[in-house]
CSV table of C-alpha atoms in Angstrom, one decimal:
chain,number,residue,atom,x,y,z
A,1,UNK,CA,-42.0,-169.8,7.5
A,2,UNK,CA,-40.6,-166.4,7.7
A,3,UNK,CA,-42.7,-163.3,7.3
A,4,UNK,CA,-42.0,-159.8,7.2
A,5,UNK,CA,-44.1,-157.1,7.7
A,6,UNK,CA,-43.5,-153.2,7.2
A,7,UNK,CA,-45.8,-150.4,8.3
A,8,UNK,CA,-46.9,-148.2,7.4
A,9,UNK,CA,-46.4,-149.2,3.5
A,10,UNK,CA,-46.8,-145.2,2.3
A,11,UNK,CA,-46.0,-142.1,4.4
A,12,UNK,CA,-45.5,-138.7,3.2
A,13,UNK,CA,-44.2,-135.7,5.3
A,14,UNK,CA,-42.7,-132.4,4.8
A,15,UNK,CA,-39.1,-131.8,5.0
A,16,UNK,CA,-37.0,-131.5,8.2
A,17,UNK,CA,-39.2,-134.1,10.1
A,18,UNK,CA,-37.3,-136.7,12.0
A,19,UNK,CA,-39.6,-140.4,10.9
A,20,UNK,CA,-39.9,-143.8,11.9
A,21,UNK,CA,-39.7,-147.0,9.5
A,22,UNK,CA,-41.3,-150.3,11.0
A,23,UNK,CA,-40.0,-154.0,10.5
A,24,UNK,CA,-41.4,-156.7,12.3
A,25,UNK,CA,-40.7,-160.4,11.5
A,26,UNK,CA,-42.3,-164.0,12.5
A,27,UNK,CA,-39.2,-165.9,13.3
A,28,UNK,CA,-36.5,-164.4,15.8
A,29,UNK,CA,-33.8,-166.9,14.7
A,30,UNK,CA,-32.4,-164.3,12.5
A,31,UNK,CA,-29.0,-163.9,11.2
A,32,UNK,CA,-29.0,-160.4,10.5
A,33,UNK,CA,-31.1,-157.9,9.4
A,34,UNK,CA,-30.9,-155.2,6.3
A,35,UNK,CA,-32.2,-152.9,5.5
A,36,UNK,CA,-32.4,-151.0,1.4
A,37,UNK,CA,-33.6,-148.4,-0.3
A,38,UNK,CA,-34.9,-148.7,-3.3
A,39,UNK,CA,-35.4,-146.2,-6.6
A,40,UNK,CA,-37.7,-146.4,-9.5
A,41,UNK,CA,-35.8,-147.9,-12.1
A,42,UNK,CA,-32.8,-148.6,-10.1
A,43,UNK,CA,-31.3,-151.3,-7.9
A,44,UNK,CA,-31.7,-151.9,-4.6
A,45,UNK,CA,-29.1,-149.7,-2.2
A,46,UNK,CA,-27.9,-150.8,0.8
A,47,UNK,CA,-27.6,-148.4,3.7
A,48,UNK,CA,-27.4,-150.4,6.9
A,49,UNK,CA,-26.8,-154.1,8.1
A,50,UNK,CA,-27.1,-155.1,11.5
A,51,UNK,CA,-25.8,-158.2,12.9
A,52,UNK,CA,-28.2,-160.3,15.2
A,53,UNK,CA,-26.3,-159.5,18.0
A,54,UNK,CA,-25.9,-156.1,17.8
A,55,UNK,CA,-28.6,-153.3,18.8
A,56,UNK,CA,-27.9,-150.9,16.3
A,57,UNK,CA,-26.4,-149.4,13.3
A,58,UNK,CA,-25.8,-145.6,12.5
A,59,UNK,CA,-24.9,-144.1,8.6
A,60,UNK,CA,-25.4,-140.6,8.6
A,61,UNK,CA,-29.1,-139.2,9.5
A,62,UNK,CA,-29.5,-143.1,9.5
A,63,UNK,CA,-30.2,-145.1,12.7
A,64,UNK,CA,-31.3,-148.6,12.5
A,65,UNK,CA,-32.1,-150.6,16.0
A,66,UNK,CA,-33.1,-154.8,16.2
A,67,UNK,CA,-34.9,-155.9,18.9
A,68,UNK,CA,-34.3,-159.8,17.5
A,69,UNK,CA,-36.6,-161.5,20.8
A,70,UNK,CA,-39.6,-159.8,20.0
A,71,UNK,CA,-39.3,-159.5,16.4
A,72,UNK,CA,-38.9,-156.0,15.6
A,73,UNK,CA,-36.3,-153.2,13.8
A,74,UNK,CA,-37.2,-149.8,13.0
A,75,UNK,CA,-35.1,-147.7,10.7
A,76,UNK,CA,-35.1,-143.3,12.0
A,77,UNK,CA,-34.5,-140.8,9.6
A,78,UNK,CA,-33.2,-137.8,11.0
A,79,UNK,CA,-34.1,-134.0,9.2
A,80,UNK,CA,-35.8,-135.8,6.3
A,81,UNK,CA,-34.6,-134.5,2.9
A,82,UNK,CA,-37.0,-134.7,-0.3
A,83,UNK,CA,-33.9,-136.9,-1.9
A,84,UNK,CA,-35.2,-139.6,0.9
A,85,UNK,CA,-38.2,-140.0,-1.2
A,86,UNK,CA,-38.1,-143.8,-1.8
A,87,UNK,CA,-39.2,-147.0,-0.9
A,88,UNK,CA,-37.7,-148.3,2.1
A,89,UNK,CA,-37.3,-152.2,2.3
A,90,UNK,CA,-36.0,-154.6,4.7
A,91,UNK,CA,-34.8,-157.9,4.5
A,92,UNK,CA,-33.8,-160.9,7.1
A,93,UNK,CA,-31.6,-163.8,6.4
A,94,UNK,CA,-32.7,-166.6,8.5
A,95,UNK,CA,-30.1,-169.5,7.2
A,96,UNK,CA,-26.1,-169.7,8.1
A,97,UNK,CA,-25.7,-171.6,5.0
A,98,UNK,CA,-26.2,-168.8,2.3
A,99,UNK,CA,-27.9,-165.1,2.1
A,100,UNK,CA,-31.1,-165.9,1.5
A,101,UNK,CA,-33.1,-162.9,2.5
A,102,UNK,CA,-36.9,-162.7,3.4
A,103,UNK,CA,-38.1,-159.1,2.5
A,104,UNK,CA,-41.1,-157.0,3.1
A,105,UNK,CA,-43.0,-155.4,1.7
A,106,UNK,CA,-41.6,-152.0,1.8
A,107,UNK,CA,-42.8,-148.6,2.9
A,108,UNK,CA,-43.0,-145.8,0.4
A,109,UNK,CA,-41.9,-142.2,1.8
A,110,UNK,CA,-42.4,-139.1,0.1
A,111,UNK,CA,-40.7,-136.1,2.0
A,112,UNK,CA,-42.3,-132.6,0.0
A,113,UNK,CA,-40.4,-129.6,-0.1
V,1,UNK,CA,-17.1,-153.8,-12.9
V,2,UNK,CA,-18.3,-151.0,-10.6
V,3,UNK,CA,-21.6,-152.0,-9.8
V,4,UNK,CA,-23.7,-155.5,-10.3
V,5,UNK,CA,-24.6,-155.1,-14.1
V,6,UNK,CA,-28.3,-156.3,-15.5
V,7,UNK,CA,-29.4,-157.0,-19.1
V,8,UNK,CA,-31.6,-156.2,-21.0
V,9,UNK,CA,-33.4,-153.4,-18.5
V,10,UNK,CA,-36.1,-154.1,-20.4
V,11,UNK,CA,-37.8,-156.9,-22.1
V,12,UNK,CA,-41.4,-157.1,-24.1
V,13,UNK,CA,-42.0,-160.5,-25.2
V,14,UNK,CA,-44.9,-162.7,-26.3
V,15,UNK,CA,-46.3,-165.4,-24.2
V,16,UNK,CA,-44.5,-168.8,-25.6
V,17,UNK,CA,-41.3,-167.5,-26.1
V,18,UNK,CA,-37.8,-168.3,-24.8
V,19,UNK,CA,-36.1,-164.9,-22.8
V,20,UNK,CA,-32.7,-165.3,-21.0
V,21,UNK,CA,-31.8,-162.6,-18.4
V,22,UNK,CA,-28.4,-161.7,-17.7
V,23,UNK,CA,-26.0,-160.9,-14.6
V,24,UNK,CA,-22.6,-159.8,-14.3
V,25,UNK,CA,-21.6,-159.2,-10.7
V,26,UNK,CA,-19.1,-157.1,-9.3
V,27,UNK,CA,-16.1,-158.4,-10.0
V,28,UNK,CA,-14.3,-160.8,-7.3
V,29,UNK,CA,-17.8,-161.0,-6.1
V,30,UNK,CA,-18.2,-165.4,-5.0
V,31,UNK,CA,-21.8,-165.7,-4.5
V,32,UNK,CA,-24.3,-164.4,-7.1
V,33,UNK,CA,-28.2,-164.4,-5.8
V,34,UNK,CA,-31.7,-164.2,-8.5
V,35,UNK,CA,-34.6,-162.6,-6.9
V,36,UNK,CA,-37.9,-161.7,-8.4
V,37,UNK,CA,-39.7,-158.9,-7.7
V,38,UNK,CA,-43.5,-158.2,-8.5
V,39,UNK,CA,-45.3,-154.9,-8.7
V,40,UNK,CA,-45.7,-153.4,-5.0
V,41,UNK,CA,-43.9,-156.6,-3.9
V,42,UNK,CA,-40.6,-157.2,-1.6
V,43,UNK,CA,-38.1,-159.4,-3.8
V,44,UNK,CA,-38.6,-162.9,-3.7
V,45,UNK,CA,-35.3,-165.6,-3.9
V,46,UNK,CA,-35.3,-168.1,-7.5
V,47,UNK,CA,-31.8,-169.2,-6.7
V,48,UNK,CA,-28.0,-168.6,-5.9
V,49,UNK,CA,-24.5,-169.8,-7.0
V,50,UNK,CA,-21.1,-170.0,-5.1
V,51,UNK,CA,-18.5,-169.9,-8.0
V,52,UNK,CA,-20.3,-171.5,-10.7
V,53,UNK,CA,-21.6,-174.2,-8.8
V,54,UNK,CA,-25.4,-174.0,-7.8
V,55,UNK,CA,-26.2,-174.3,-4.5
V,56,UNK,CA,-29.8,-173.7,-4.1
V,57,UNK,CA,-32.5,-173.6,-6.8
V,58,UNK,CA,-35.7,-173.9,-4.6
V,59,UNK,CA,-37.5,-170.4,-5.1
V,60,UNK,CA,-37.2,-171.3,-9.1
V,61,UNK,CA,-41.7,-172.0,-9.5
V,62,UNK,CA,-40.9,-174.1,-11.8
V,63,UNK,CA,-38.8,-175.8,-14.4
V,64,UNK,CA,-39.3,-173.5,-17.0
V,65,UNK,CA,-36.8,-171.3,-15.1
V,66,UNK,CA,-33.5,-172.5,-15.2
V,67,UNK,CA,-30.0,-170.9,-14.6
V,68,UNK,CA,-26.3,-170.9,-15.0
V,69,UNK,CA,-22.9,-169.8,-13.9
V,70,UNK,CA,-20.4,-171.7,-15.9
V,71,UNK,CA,-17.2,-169.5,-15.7
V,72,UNK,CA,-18.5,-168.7,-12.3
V,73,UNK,CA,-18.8,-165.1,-13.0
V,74,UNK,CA,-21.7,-163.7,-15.3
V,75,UNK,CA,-24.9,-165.7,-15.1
V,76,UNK,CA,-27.9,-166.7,-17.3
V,77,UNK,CA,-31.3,-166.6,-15.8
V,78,UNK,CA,-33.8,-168.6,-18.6
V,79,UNK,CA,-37.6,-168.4,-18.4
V,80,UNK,CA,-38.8,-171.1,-21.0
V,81,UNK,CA,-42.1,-170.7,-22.7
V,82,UNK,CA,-43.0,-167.6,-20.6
V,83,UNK,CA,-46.4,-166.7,-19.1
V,84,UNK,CA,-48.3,-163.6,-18.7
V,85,UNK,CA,-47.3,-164.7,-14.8
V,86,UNK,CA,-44.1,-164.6,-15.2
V,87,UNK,CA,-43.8,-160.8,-15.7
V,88,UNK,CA,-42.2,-159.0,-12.6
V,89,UNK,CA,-38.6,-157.4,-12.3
V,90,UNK,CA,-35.6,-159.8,-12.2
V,91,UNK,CA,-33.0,-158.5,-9.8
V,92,UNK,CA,-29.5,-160.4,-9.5
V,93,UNK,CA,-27.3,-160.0,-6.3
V,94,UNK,CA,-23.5,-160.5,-5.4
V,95,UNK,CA,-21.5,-160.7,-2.3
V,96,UNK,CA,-17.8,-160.7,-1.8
V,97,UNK,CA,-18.3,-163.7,0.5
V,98,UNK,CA,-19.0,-167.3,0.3
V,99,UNK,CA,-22.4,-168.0,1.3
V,100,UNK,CA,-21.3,-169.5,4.6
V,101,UNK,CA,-20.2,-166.0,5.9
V,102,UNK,CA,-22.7,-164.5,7.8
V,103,UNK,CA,-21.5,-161.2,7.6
V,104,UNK,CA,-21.7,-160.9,3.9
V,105,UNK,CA,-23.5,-158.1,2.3
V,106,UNK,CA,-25.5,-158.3,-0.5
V,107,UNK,CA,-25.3,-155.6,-4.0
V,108,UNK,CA,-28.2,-155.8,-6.2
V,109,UNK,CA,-28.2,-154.7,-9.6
V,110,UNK,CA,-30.7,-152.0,-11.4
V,111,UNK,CA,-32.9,-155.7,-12.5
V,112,UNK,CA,-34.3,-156.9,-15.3
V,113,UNK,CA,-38.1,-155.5,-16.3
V,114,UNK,CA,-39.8,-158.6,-18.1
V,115,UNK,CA,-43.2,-157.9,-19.9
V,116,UNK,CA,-44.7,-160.7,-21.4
V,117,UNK,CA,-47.9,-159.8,-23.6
């Protein structure tokens, strides 16, 4: 069974530091790998999806690598804004036959002004 | 629409009653995902539809929760006799893309808060 793990689940840090989101996962027959941010009382955003054979994605301050053999992406913020406060999730699909994803557990980021 | 569109937001209901959660995807959109998600938790998968047929109902926990697509565009997420347990957030997904496509994207709407007292 799938399992994905984020760390650390809370970080806070003040604004203009460059950070470091961890996602590991059990199973390295992934698909692809996404990652969302998500909003109190809002739906879940997408901002990157990497395909299992790529390396990595770029949106922005955004950078998002996969390392699929040894189970591990880690999302990099760049100049961290206070409107980046959120919680960061990401989600694996392991199936070719529909989008099921397997999330984490999320890690919550507050950047302070 | 513009976006994946959830309603109610917000539901308070009493333990033993009938709610139905609904979805209205972005429009085009072939596949429509339900996922639950619990307080501090990731989202969980309940089930998903290409068109209105239902391809996979093996997250529902049980069968008080059932759901449907007929036009294959909005869908009904029911809870039957609900249970303190079954509060959490509903969230509803769509993709442009059958299932099959691997490099379909999925747009989740703002969800569904269910309370049951």
């Amino acid at each position: 069974k799938q399992e994905v793990t984020q760390i650390p689940a809370a970080l806070s840090v003040p604004e203009g530091e460059n950070l470091v989101l961890n996602c590991s996962f059990t199973d390295s027959a992934i698909y692809n790998l996404q990652w969302f941010r998500q909003d109190p009382g809002k739906g879940l955003t997408s901002l990157l999806l990497i395909q299992s054979s790529q390396r990595e994605q770029t949106s922005g301050r955004l950078n998002a690598s996969l390392d699929k053999s040894s189970g591990r992406s880690t999302l990099y913020i760049a100049a961290s804004q206070p409107g980046d406060s959120a919680t960061y999730l990401c989600a694996v699909r392991t199936d070719t036959g529909f989008q099921k994803l397997v999330f984490g557990t999320g890690t919550r980021l507050l950047v302070s002004p | 629409g513009a976006g994946v569109s959830q309603s109610p937001r917000y539901k308070v209901t009493k333990r033993g009653q009938d709610v139905a959660l609904r979805c209205d995807p972005i429009s085009g959109h072939v596949s429509l995902y339900w996922y639950r998600q619990a307080l501090g938790q990731g989202p969980e998968f309940l089930t998903y539809f290409n068109y209105e047929a239902q391809q996979d109902k093996s997250g529902l926990p049980n069968d008080r929760f059932s759901a449907e697509r007929p036009e294959g565009s909005i869908s009904t997420l029911t809870i039957q006799r609900t249970e303190q347990r079954d509060s959490a957030m509903y969230r509803c997904a769509s993709s442009p893309r059958p299932s099959g496509s691997i490099n379909g994207e999925l747009f989740f709407g703002e969800g569904s808060r269910l309370t049951v007292l």
